[in-house]
Short mmCIF file of C-alpha atoms in Angstrom, two decimals:
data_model
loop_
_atom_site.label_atom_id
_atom_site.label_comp_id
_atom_site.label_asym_id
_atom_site.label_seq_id
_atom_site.Cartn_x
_atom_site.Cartn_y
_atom_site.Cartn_z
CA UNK H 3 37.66 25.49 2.08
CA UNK H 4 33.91 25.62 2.80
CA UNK H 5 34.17 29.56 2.78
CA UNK H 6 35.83 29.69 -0.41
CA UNK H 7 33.52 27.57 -1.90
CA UNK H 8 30.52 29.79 -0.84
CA UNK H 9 31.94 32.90 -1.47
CA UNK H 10 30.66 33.45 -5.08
CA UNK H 11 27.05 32.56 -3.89
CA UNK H 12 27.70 35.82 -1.55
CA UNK H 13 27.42 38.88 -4.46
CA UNK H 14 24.24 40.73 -5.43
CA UNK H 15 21.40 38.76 -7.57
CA UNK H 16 22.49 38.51 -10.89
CA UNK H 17 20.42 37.99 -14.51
CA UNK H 18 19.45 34.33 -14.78
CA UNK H 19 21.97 33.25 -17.38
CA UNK H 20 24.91 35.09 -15.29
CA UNK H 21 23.43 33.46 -12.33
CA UNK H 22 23.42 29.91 -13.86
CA UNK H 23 26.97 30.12 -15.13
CA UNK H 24 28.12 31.16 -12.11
CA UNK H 25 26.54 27.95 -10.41
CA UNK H 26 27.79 25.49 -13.37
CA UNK H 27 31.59 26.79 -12.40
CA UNK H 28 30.63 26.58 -8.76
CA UNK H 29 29.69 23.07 -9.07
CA UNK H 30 33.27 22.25 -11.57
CA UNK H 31 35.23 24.26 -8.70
CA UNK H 32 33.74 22.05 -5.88
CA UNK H 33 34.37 18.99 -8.32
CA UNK H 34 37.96 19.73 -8.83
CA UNK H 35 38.53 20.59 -5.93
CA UNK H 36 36.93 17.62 -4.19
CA UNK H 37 39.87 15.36 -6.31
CA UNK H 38 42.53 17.87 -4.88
CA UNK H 39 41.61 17.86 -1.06
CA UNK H 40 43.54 14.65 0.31
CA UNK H 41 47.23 16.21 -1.50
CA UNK H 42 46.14 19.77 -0.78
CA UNK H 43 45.41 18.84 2.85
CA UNK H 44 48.34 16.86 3.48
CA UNK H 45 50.86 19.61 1.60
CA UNK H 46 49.79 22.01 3.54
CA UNK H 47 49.04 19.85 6.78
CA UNK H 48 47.53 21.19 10.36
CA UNK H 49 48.85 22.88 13.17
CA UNK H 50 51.89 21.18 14.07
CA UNK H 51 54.12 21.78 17.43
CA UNK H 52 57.02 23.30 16.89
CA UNK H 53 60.00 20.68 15.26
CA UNK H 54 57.76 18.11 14.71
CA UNK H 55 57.87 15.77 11.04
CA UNK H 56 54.92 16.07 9.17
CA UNK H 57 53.45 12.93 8.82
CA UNK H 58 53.59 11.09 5.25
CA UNK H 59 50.82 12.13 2.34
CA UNK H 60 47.70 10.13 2.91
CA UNK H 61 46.00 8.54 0.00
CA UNK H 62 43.06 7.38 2.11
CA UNK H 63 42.34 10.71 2.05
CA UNK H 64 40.69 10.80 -1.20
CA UNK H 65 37.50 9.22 -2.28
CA UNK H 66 37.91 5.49 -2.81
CA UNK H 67 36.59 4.59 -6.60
CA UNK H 68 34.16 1.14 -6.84
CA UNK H 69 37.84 -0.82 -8.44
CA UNK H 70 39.96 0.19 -5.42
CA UNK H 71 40.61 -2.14 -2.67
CA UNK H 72 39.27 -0.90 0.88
CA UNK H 73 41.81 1.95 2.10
CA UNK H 74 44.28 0.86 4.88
CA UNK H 75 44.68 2.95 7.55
CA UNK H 76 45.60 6.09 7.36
CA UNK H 77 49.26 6.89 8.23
CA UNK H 78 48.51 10.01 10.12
CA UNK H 79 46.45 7.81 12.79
CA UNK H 80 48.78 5.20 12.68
CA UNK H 81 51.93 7.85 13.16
CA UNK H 82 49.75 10.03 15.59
CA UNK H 83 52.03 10.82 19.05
CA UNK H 84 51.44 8.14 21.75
CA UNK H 85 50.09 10.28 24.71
CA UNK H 86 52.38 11.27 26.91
CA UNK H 87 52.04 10.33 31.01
CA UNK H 88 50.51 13.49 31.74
CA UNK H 89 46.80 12.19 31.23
CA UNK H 90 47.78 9.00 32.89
CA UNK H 91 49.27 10.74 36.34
CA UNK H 92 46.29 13.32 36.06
CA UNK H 93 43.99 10.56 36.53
CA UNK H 94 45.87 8.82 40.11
CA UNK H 95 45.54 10.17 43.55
CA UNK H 96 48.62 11.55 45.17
CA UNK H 97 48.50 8.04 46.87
CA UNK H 98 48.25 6.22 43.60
CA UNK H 99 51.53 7.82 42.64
CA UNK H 100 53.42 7.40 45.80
CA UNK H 101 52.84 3.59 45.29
CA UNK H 102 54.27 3.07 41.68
CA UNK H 103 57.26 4.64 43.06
CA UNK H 104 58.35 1.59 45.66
CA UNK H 105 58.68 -2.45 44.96
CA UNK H 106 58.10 -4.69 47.23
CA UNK H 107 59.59 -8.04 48.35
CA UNK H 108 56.88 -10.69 48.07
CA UNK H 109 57.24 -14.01 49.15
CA UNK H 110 57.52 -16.11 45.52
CA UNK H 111 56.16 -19.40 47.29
CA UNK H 112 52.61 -18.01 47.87
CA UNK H 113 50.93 -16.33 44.54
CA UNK H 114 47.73 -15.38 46.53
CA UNK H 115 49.27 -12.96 49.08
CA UNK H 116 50.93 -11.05 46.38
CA UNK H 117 47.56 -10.76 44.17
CA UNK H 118 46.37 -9.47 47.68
CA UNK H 119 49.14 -6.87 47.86
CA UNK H 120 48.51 -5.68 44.49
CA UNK H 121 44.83 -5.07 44.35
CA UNK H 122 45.14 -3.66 48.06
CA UNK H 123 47.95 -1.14 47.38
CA UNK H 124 48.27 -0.80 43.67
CA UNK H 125 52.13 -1.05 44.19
CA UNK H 126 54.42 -0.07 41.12
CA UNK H 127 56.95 -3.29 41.49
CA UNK H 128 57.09 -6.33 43.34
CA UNK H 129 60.32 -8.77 43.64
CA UNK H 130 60.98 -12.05 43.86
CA UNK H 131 63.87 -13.56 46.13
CA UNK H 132 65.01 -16.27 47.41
CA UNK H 133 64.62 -20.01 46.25
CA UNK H 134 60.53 -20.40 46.15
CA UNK H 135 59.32 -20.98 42.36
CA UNK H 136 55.54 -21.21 42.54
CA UNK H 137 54.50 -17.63 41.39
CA UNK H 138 57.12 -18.63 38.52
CA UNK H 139 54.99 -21.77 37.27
CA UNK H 140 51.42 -22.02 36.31
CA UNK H 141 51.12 -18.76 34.67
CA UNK H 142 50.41 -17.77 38.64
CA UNK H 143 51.68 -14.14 37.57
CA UNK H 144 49.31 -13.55 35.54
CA UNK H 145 47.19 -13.20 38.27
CA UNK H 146 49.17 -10.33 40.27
CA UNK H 147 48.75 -8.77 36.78
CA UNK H 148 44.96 -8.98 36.96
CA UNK H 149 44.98 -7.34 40.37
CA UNK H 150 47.00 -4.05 39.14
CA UNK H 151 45.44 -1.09 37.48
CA UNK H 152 48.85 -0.02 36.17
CA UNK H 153 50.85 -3.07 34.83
CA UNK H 154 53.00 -3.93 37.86
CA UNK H 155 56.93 -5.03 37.61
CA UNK H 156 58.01 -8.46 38.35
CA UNK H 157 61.63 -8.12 39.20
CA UNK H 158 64.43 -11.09 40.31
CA UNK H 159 67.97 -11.05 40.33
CA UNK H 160 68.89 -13.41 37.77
CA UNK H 161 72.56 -13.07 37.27
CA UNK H 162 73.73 -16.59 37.35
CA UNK H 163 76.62 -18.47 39.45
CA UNK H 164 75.45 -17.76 42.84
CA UNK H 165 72.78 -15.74 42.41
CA UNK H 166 69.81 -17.08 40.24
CA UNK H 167 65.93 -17.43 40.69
CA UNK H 168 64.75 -20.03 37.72
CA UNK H 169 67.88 -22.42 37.57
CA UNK H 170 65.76 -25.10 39.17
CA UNK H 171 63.09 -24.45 36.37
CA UNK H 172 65.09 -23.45 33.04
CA UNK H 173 68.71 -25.00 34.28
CA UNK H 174 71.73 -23.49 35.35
CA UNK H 175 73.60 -20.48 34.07
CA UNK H 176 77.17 -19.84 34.79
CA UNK H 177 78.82 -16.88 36.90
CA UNK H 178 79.98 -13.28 35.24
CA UNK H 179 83.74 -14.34 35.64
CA UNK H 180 82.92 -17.92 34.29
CA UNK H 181 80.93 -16.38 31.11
CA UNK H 182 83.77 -13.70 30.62
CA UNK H 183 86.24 -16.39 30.97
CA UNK H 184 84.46 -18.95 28.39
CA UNK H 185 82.41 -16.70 26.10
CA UNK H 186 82.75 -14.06 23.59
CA UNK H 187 80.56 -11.02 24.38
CA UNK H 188 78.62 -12.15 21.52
CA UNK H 189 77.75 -15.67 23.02
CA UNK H 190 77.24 -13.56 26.10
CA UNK H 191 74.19 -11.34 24.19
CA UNK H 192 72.77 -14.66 23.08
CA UNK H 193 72.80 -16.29 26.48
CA UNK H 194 71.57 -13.55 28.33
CA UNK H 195 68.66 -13.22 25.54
CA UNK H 196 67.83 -16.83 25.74
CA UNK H 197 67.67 -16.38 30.02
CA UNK H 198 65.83 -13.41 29.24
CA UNK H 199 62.53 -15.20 26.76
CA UNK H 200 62.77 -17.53 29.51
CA UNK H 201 61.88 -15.20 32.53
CA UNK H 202 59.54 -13.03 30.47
CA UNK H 203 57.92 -16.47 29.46
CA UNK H 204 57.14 -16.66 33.30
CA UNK H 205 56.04 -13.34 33.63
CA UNK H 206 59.05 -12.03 34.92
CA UNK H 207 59.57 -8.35 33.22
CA UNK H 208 63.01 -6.57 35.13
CA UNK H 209 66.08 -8.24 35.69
CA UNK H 210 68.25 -6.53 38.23
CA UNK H 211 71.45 -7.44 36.37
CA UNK H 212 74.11 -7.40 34.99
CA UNK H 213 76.19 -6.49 37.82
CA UNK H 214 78.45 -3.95 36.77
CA UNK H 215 80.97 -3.86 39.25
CA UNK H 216 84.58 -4.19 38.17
CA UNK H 217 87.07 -6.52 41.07
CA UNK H 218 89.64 -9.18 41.27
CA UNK H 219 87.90 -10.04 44.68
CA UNK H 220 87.94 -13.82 45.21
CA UNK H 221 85.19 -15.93 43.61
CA UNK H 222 83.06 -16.43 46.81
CA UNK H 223 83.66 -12.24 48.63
CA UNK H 224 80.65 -10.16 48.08
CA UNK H 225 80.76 -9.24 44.43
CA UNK H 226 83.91 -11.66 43.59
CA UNK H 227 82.74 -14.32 40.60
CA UNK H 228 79.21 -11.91 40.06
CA UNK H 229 81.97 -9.60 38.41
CA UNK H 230 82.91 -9.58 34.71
CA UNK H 231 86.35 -8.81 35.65
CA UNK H 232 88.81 -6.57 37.47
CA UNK H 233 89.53 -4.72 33.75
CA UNK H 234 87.36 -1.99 33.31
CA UNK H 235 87.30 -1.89 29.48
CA UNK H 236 86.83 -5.90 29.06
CA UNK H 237 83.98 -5.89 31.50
CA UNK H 238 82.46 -3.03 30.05
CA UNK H 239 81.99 -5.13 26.74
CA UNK H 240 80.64 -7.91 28.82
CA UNK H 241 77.78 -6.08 30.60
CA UNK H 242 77.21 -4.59 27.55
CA UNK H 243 76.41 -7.73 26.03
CA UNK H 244 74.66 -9.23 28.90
CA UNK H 245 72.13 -6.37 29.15
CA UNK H 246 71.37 -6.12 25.44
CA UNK H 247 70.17 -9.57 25.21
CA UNK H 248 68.20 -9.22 28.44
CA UNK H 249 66.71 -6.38 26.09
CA UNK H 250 66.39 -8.48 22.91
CA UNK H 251 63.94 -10.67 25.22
CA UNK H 252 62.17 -7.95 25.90
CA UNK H 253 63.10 -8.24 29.59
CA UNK H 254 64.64 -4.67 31.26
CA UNK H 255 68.03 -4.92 32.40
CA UNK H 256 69.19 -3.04 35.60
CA UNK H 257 72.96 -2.13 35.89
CA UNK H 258 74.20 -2.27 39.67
CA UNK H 259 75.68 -0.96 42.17
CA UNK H 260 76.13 2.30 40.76
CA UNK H 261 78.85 4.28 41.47
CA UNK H 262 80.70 0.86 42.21
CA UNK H 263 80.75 -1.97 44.66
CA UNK H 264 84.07 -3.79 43.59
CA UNK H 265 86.52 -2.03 45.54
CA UNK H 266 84.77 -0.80 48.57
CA UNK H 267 85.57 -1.78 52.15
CA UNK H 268 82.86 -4.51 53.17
CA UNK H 269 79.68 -5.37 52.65
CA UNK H 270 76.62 -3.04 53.11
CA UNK H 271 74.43 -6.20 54.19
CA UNK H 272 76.69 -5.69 57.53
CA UNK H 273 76.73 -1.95 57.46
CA UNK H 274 78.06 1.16 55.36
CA UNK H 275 81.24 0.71 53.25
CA UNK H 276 83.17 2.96 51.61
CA UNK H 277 84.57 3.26 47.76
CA UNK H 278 87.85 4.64 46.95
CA UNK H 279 88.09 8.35 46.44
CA UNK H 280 85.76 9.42 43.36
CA UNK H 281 88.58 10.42 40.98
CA UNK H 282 89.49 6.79 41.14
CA UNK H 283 86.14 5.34 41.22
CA UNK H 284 86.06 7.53 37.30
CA UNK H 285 89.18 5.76 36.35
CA UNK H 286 87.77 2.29 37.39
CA UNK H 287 84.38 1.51 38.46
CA UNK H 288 82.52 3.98 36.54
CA UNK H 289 84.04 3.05 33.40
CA UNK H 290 80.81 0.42 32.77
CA UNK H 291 78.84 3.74 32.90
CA UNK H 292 80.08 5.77 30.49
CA UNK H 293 78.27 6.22 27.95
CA UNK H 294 75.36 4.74 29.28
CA UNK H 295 73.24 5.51 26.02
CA UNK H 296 74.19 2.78 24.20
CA UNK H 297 73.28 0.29 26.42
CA UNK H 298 69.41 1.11 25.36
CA UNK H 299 66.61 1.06 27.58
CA UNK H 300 68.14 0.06 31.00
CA UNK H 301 68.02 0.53 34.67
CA UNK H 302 70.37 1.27 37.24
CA UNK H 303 70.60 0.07 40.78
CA UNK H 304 72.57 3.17 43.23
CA UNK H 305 74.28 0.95 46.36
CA UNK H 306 74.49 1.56 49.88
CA UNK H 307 78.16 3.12 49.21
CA UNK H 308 79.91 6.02 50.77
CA UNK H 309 82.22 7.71 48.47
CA UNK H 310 84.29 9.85 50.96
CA UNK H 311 84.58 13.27 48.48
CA UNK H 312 81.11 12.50 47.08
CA UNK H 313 78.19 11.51 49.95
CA UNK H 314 80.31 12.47 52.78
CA UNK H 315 79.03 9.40 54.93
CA UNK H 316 75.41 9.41 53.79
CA UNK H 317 75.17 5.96 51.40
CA UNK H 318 74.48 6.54 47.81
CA UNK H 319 71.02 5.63 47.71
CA UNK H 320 70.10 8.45 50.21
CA UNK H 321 72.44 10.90 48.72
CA UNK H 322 71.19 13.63 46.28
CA UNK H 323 75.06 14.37 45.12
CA UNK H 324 75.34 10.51 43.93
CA UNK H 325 71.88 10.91 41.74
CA UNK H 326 73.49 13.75 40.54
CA UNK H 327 76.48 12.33 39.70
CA UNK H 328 74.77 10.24 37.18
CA UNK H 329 71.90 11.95 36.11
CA UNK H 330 74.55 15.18 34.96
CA UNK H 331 78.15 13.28 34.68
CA UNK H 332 77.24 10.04 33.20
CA UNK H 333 73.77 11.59 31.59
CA UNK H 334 71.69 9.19 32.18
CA UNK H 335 67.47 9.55 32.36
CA UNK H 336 66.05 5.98 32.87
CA UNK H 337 64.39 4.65 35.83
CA UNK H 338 66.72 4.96 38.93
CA UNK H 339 65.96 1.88 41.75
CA UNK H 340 67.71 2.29 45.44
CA UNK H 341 69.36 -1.45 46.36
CA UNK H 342 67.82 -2.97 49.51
CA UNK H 343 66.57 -0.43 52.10
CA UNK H 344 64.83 -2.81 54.15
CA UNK H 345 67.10 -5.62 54.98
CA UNK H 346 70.85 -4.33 54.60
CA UNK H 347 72.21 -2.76 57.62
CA UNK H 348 74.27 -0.24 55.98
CA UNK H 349 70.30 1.38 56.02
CA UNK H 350 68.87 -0.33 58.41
CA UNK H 351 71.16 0.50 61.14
CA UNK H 352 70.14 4.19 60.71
CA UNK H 353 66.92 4.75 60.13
CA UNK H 354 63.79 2.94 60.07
CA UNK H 355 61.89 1.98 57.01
CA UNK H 356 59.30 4.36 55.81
CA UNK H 357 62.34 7.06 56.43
CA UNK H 358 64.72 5.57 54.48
CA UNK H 359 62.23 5.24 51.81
CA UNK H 360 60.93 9.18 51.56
CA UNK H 361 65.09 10.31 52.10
CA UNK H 362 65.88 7.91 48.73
CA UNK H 363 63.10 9.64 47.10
CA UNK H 364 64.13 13.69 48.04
CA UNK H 365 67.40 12.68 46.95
CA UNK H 366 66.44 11.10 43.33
CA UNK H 367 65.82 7.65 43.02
CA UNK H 368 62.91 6.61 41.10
CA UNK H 369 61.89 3.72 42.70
CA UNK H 370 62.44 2.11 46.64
CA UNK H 371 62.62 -1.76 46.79
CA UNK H 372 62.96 -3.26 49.72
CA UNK H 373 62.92 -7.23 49.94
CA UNK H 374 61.37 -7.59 53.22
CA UNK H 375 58.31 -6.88 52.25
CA UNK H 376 55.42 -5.52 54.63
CA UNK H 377 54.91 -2.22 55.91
CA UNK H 378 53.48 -0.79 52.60
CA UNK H 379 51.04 1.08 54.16
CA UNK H 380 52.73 3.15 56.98
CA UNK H 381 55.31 3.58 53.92
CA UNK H 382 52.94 5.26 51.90
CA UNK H 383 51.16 6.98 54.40
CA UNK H 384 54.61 8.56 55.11
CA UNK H 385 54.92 9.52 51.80
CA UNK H 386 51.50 11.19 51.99
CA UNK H 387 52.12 13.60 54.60
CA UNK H 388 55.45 14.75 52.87
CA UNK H 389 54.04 14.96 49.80
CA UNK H 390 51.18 16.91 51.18
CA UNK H 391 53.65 19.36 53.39
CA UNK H 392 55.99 19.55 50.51
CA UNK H 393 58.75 17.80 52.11
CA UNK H 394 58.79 15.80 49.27
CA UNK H 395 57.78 17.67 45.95
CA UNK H 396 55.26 17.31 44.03
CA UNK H 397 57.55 17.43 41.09
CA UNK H 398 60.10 15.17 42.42
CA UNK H 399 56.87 12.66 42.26
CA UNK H 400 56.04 13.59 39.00
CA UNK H 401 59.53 13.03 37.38
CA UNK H 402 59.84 9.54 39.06
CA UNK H 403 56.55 8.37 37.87
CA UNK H 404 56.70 9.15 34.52
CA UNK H 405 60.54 7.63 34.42
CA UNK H 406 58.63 4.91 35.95
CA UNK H 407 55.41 4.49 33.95
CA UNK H 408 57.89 5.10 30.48
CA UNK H 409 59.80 1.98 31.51
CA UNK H 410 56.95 0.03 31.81
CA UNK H 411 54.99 1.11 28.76
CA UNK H 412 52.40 2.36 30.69
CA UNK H 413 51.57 5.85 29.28
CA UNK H 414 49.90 4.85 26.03
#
């Protein structure tokens, strides 16, 4: 604009009058055009990437007269892209990113040992077991928040019956088969939502439920009464519900044990089990994962499960054909967590720790939890030396973290 505006100032000298004329119109051209530049701007817009919407016409743009009110805003700042986690990872050390990638199992009953795990290893997710309340109460999370540079997780296992973490602070909630027995899936959604304000009141922010698992099991067997039911379709509806009001409380739901734990042999806290063939496992257990898009925002949770024509004895969470099989079959790009690698013998049994860890990792999950806790350290500094030899890729790393950092709105 400024170019065109000096242009006629560029000719030869002219006669006085010619010149003077030629100045008055200059001055009504920079006038008129002054009152034109916020539409003209906007119409036309700047450089724009490729398939991008043009952002809406800005009337802050133009000059505000004495009688206006104060402009708001504009809408092009307020509609400007949040960056992306490039700028964030760019700014971590290779050991920075290796921790976000694993939670750790800290011991709920003593608040100051996790803020010391925190601020000492910067770890991407801690979680909360067992029956201890006092990093629930007080605001004591708040704390552990302090410590981390990148807001950390604070996962528990809230699915009620048998397995709750607040019940002796916020009351009792009943089982999966009791809800789906009593409730409609809509009285589902609002209990869920109402568990959920009351975990993320405590600081809690990831829920590793529902449990998705579909079984007829009796009430007390491994998954039994933590099952919505043994039909695949009903249950679906059910876990459905249960994670969307997890997500109206703005707590992150995590659907387990991917591909299915209802009708394998055992229990992988005693060693490896195996699932039915996969065609049936498509037919049955898998039917809570299809499509997994309208559940939202969720997790999943891959279990220590061999499926005989899929990980050919290798458990899910170490094998790269399960992550496949629902990144590509069930299409789904959220933040992948393995189940327990540090205290469930179907792992444990095999290999130790830190190589459990780095094998989940090469083979796709997104984050490594183990409940245990310890051993952060030699974990990472395992997952150094891969990383650095190229065992474990660089762009393996990068794809979990930003799954990672997305999830926990950490890349604006």
């Amino acid at each position: 604009m400024d170019d065109e505006r000096n242009e006629p100032m560029n000719s030869g000298r002219p006669k006085t009058t010619k010149r003077w004329t030629t100045v008055i119109l200059g001055a009504a051209t920079v006038l008129l055009t002054s009152v034109q530049c916020g539409t003209a701007n906007d119409e036309a817009g700047s450089a724009q990437p490729a398939g991008t919407v043009p952002p809406p016409r800005s009337v802050a743009s133009a000059p505000p007269s004495s009688s206006s009110p104060s402009p708001s805003p504009s809408p092009r700042a307020e509609q400007a892209p949040v960056p992306g986690c490039e700028a964030v990872i760019a700014g971590m050390s290779p050991r920075q990113r290796l921790a976000q990638l694993v939670v750790v199992g800290v011991n709920a009953g003593d608040p100051q040992a996790a803020v010391k795990l925190v601020r000492d290893q910067q770890i991407g997710g801690i979680f909360l077991g067992g029956n201890e309340t006092a990093l629930l109460r007080n605001r004591a999370l708040d704390e552990v928040q302090r410590a981390a540079k990148v807001p950390v997780s604070v996962a528990i296992d809230e699915e009620g019956g048998r397995v709750q973490r607040i019940d002796a602070l916020d009351g009792d909630m009943p089982s999966a088969r009791k809800m789906a027995s009593t409730l409609t899936p809509a009285q589902v959604r609002a209990k869920a939502a109402e568990r959920g304000r009351q975990m993320l009141a405590r600081g809690v922010t990831v829920d590793y439920a529902p449990d998705a698992d579909i079984t007829d099991q009796p009430d007390r067997d491994i998954v039994g009464d933590r099952s919505f039911g043994a039909n695949p379709e009903v249950a679906r509806k059910y876990i459905l519900a249960f994670a969307q009001g997890l997500r109206d409380a703005g707590v992150q739901p995590v659907l387990k044990h991917f591909p299915g734990h209802g009708h394998a042999s055992g229990d992988s806290h005693k060693g490896l089990v195996r699932t039915p063939p996969l065609a049936s496992l498509r037919k049955v257990d898998l039917v809570p994962y299809r499509d997994i898009g309208e559940y939202g925002e969720v997790g999943v949770m891959v279990g220590h499960l061999d499926v005989p024509d899929l990980t050919g004895g290798t458990p899910s969470t170490l094998s790269a054909a399960a992550y496949r099989l629902l990144r590509k079959d069930y299409a789904f790009d959220g933040p992948v967590i393995t189940d327990d690698l540090g205290a469930m013998k179907a792992i444990t049994s095999q290999y130790p720790l830190q190589t459990a860890v780095l094998k989940a990792l090469q083979a796709g999950a997104d984050q490594a939890l183990w409940s245990s806790g310890g051993n952060v350290g030699t974990v990472l500094s395992t997952l150094e030396h891969a990383l650095a030899s190229g065992d474990l890729p660089a762009a393996r790393v990068d794809e979990a973290l930003t799954r990672v950092l997305t999830a926990k709105r950490a890349c604006g």
